[in-house]
mmCIF file with all atom_site columns, C-alpha atoms in Angstrom:
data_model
loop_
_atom_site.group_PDB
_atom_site.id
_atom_site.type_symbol
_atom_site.label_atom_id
_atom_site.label_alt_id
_atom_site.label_comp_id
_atom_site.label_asym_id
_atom_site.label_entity_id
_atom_site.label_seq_id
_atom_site.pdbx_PDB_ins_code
_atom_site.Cartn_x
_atom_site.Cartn_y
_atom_site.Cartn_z
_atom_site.occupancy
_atom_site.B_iso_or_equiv
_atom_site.pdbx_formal_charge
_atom_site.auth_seq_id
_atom_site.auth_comp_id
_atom_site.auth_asym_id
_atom_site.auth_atom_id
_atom_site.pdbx_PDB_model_num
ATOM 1  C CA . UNK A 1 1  ? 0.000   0.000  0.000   1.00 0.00 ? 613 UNK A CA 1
ATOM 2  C CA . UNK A 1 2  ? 1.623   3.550  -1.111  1.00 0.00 ? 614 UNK A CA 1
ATOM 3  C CA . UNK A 1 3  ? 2.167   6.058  1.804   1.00 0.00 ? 615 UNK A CA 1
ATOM 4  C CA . UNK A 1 4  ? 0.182   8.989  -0.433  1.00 0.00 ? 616 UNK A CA 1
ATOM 5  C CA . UNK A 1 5  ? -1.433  8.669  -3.937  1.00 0.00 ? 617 UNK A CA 1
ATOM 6  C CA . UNK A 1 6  ? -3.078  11.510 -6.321  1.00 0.00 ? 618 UNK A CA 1
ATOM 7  C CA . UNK A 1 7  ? -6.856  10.820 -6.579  1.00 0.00 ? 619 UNK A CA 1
ATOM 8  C CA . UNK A 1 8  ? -9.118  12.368 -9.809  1.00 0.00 ? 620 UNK A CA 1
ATOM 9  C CA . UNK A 1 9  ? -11.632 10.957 -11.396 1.00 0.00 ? 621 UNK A CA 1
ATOM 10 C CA . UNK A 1 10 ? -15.372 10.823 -11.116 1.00 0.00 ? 622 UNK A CA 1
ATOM 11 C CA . UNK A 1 11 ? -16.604 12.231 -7.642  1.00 0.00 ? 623 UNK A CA 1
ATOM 12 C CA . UNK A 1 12 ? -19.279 9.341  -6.919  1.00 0.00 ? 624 UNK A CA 1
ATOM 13 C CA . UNK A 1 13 ? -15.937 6.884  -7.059  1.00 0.00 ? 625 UNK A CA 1
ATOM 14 C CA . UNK A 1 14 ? -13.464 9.228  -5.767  1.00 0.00 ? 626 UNK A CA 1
ATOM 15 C CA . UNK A 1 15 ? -14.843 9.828  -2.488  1.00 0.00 ? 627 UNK A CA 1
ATOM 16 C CA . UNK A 1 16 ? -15.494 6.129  -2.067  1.00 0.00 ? 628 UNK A CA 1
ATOM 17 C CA . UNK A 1 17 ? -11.995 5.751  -3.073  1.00 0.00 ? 629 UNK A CA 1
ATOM 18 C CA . UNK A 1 18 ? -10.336 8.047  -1.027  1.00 0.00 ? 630 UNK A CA 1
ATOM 19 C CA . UNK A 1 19 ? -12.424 7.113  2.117   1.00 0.00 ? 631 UNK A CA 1
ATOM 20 C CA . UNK A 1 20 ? -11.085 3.764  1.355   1.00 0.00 ? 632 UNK A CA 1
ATOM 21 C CA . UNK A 1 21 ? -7.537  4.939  1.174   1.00 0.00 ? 633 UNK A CA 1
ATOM 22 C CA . UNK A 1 22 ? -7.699  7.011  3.962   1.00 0.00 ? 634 UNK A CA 1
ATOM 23 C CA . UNK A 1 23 ? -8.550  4.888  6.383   1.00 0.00 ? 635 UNK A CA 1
ATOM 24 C CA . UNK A 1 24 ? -5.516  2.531  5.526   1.00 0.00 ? 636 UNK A CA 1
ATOM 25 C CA . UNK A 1 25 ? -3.471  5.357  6.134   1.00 0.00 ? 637 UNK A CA 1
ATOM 26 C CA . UNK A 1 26 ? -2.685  6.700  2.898   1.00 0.00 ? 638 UNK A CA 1
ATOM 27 C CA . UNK A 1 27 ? -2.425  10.501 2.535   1.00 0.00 ? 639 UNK A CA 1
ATOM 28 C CA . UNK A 1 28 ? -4.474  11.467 -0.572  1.00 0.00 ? 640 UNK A CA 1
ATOM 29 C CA . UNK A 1 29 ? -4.068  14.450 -2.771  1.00 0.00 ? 641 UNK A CA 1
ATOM 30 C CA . UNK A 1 30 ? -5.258  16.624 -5.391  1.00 0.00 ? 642 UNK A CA 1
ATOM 31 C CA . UNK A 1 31 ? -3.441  18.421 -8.244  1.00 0.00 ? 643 UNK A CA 1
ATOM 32 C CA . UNK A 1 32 ? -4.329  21.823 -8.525  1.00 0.00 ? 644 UNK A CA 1
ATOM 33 C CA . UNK A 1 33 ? -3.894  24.203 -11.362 1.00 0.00 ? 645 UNK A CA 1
ATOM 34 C CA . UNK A 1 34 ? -4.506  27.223 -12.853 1.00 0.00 ? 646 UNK A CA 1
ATOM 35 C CA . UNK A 1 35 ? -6.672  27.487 -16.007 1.00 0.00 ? 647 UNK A CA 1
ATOM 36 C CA . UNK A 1 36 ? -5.613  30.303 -18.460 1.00 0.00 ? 648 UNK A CA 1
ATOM 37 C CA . UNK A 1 37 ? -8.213  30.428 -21.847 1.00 0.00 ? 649 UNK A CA 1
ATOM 38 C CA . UNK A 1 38 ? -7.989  32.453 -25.232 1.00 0.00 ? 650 UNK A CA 1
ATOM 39 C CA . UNK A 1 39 ? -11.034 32.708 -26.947 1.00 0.00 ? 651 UNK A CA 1
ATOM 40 C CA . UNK A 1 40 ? -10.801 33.764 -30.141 1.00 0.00 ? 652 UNK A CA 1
ATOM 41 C CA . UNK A 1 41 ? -12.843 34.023 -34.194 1.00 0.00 ? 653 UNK A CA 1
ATOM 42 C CA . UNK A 1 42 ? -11.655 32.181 -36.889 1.00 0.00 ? 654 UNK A CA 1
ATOM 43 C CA . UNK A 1 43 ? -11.886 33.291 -40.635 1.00 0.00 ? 655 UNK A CA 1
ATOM 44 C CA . UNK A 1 44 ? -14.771 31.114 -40.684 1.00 0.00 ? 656 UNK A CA 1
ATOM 45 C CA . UNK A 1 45 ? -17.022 32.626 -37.432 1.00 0.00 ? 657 UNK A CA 1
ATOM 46 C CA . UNK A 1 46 ? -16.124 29.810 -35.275 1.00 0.00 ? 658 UNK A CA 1
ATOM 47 C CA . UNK A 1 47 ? -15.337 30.494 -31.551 1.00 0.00 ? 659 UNK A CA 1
ATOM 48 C CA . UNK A 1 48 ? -11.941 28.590 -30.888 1.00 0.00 ? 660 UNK A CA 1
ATOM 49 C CA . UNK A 1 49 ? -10.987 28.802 -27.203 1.00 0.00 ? 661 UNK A CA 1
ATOM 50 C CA . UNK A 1 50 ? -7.595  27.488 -26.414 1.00 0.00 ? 662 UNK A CA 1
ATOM 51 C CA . UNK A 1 51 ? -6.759  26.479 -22.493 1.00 0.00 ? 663 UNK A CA 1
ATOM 52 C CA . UNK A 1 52 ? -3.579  25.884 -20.809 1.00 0.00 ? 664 UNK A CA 1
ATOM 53 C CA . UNK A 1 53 ? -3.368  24.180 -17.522 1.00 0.00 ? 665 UNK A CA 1
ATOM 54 C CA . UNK A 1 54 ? -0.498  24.733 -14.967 1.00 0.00 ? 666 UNK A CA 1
ATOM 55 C CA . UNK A 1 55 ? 0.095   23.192 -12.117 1.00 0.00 ? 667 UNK A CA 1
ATOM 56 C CA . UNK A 1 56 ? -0.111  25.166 -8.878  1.00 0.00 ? 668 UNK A CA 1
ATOM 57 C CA . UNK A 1 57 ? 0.196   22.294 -5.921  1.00 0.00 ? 669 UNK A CA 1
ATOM 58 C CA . UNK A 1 58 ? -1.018  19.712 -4.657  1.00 0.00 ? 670 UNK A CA 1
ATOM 59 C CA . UNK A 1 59 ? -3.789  19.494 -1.577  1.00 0.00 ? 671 UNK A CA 1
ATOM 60 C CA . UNK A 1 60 ? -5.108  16.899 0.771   1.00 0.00 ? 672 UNK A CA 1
ATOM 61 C CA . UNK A 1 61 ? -8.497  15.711 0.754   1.00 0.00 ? 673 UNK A CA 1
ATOM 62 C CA . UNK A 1 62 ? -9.809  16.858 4.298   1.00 0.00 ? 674 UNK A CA 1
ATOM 63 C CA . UNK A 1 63 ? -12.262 14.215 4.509   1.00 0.00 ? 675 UNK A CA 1
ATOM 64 C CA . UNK A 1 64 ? -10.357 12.256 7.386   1.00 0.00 ? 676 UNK A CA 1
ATOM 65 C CA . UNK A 1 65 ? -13.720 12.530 9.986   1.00 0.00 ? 677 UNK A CA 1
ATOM 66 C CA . UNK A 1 66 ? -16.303 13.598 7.909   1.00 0.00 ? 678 UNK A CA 1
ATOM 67 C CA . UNK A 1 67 ? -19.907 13.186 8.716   1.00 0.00 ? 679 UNK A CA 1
ATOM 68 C CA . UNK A 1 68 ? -18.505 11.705 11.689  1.00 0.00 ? 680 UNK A CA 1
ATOM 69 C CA . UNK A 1 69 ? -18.782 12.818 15.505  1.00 0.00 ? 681 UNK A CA 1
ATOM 70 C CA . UNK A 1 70 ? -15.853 12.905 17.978  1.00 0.00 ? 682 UNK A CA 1
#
């Protein structure tokens, strides 16, 4: 079992993943990025929009006790 892993995917399964993960202990993260788009016209009056994803950090899931009472 990995001691942290990089979950993303479809919510439904990703929390039911990373619950699963978490409690064996694995630390669980996100990527976060930073979305920058250009839209622009082409000579034909399409809309093209162009996006360029950068990576900002990472971040834990916090869902270590939730919906459950200390």
């Amino acid at each position: 079992m990995p001691d942290v892993t990089i979950c993303s995917m479809q919510n439904t399964y990703s929390y039911a993943l990373i619950k699963l993960l978490q409690e064996a202990g694995v630390t669980v993260l996100a990527a976060c990025s930073e979305r920058q788009t250009v839209t622009t016209v082409n000579a034909k009056q399409e809309t093209v929009r162009q996006s360029v994803f950068s990576f900002v950090q990472f971040r834990s899931y916090g869902m270590e006790n939730d919906g459950e009472k200390s």
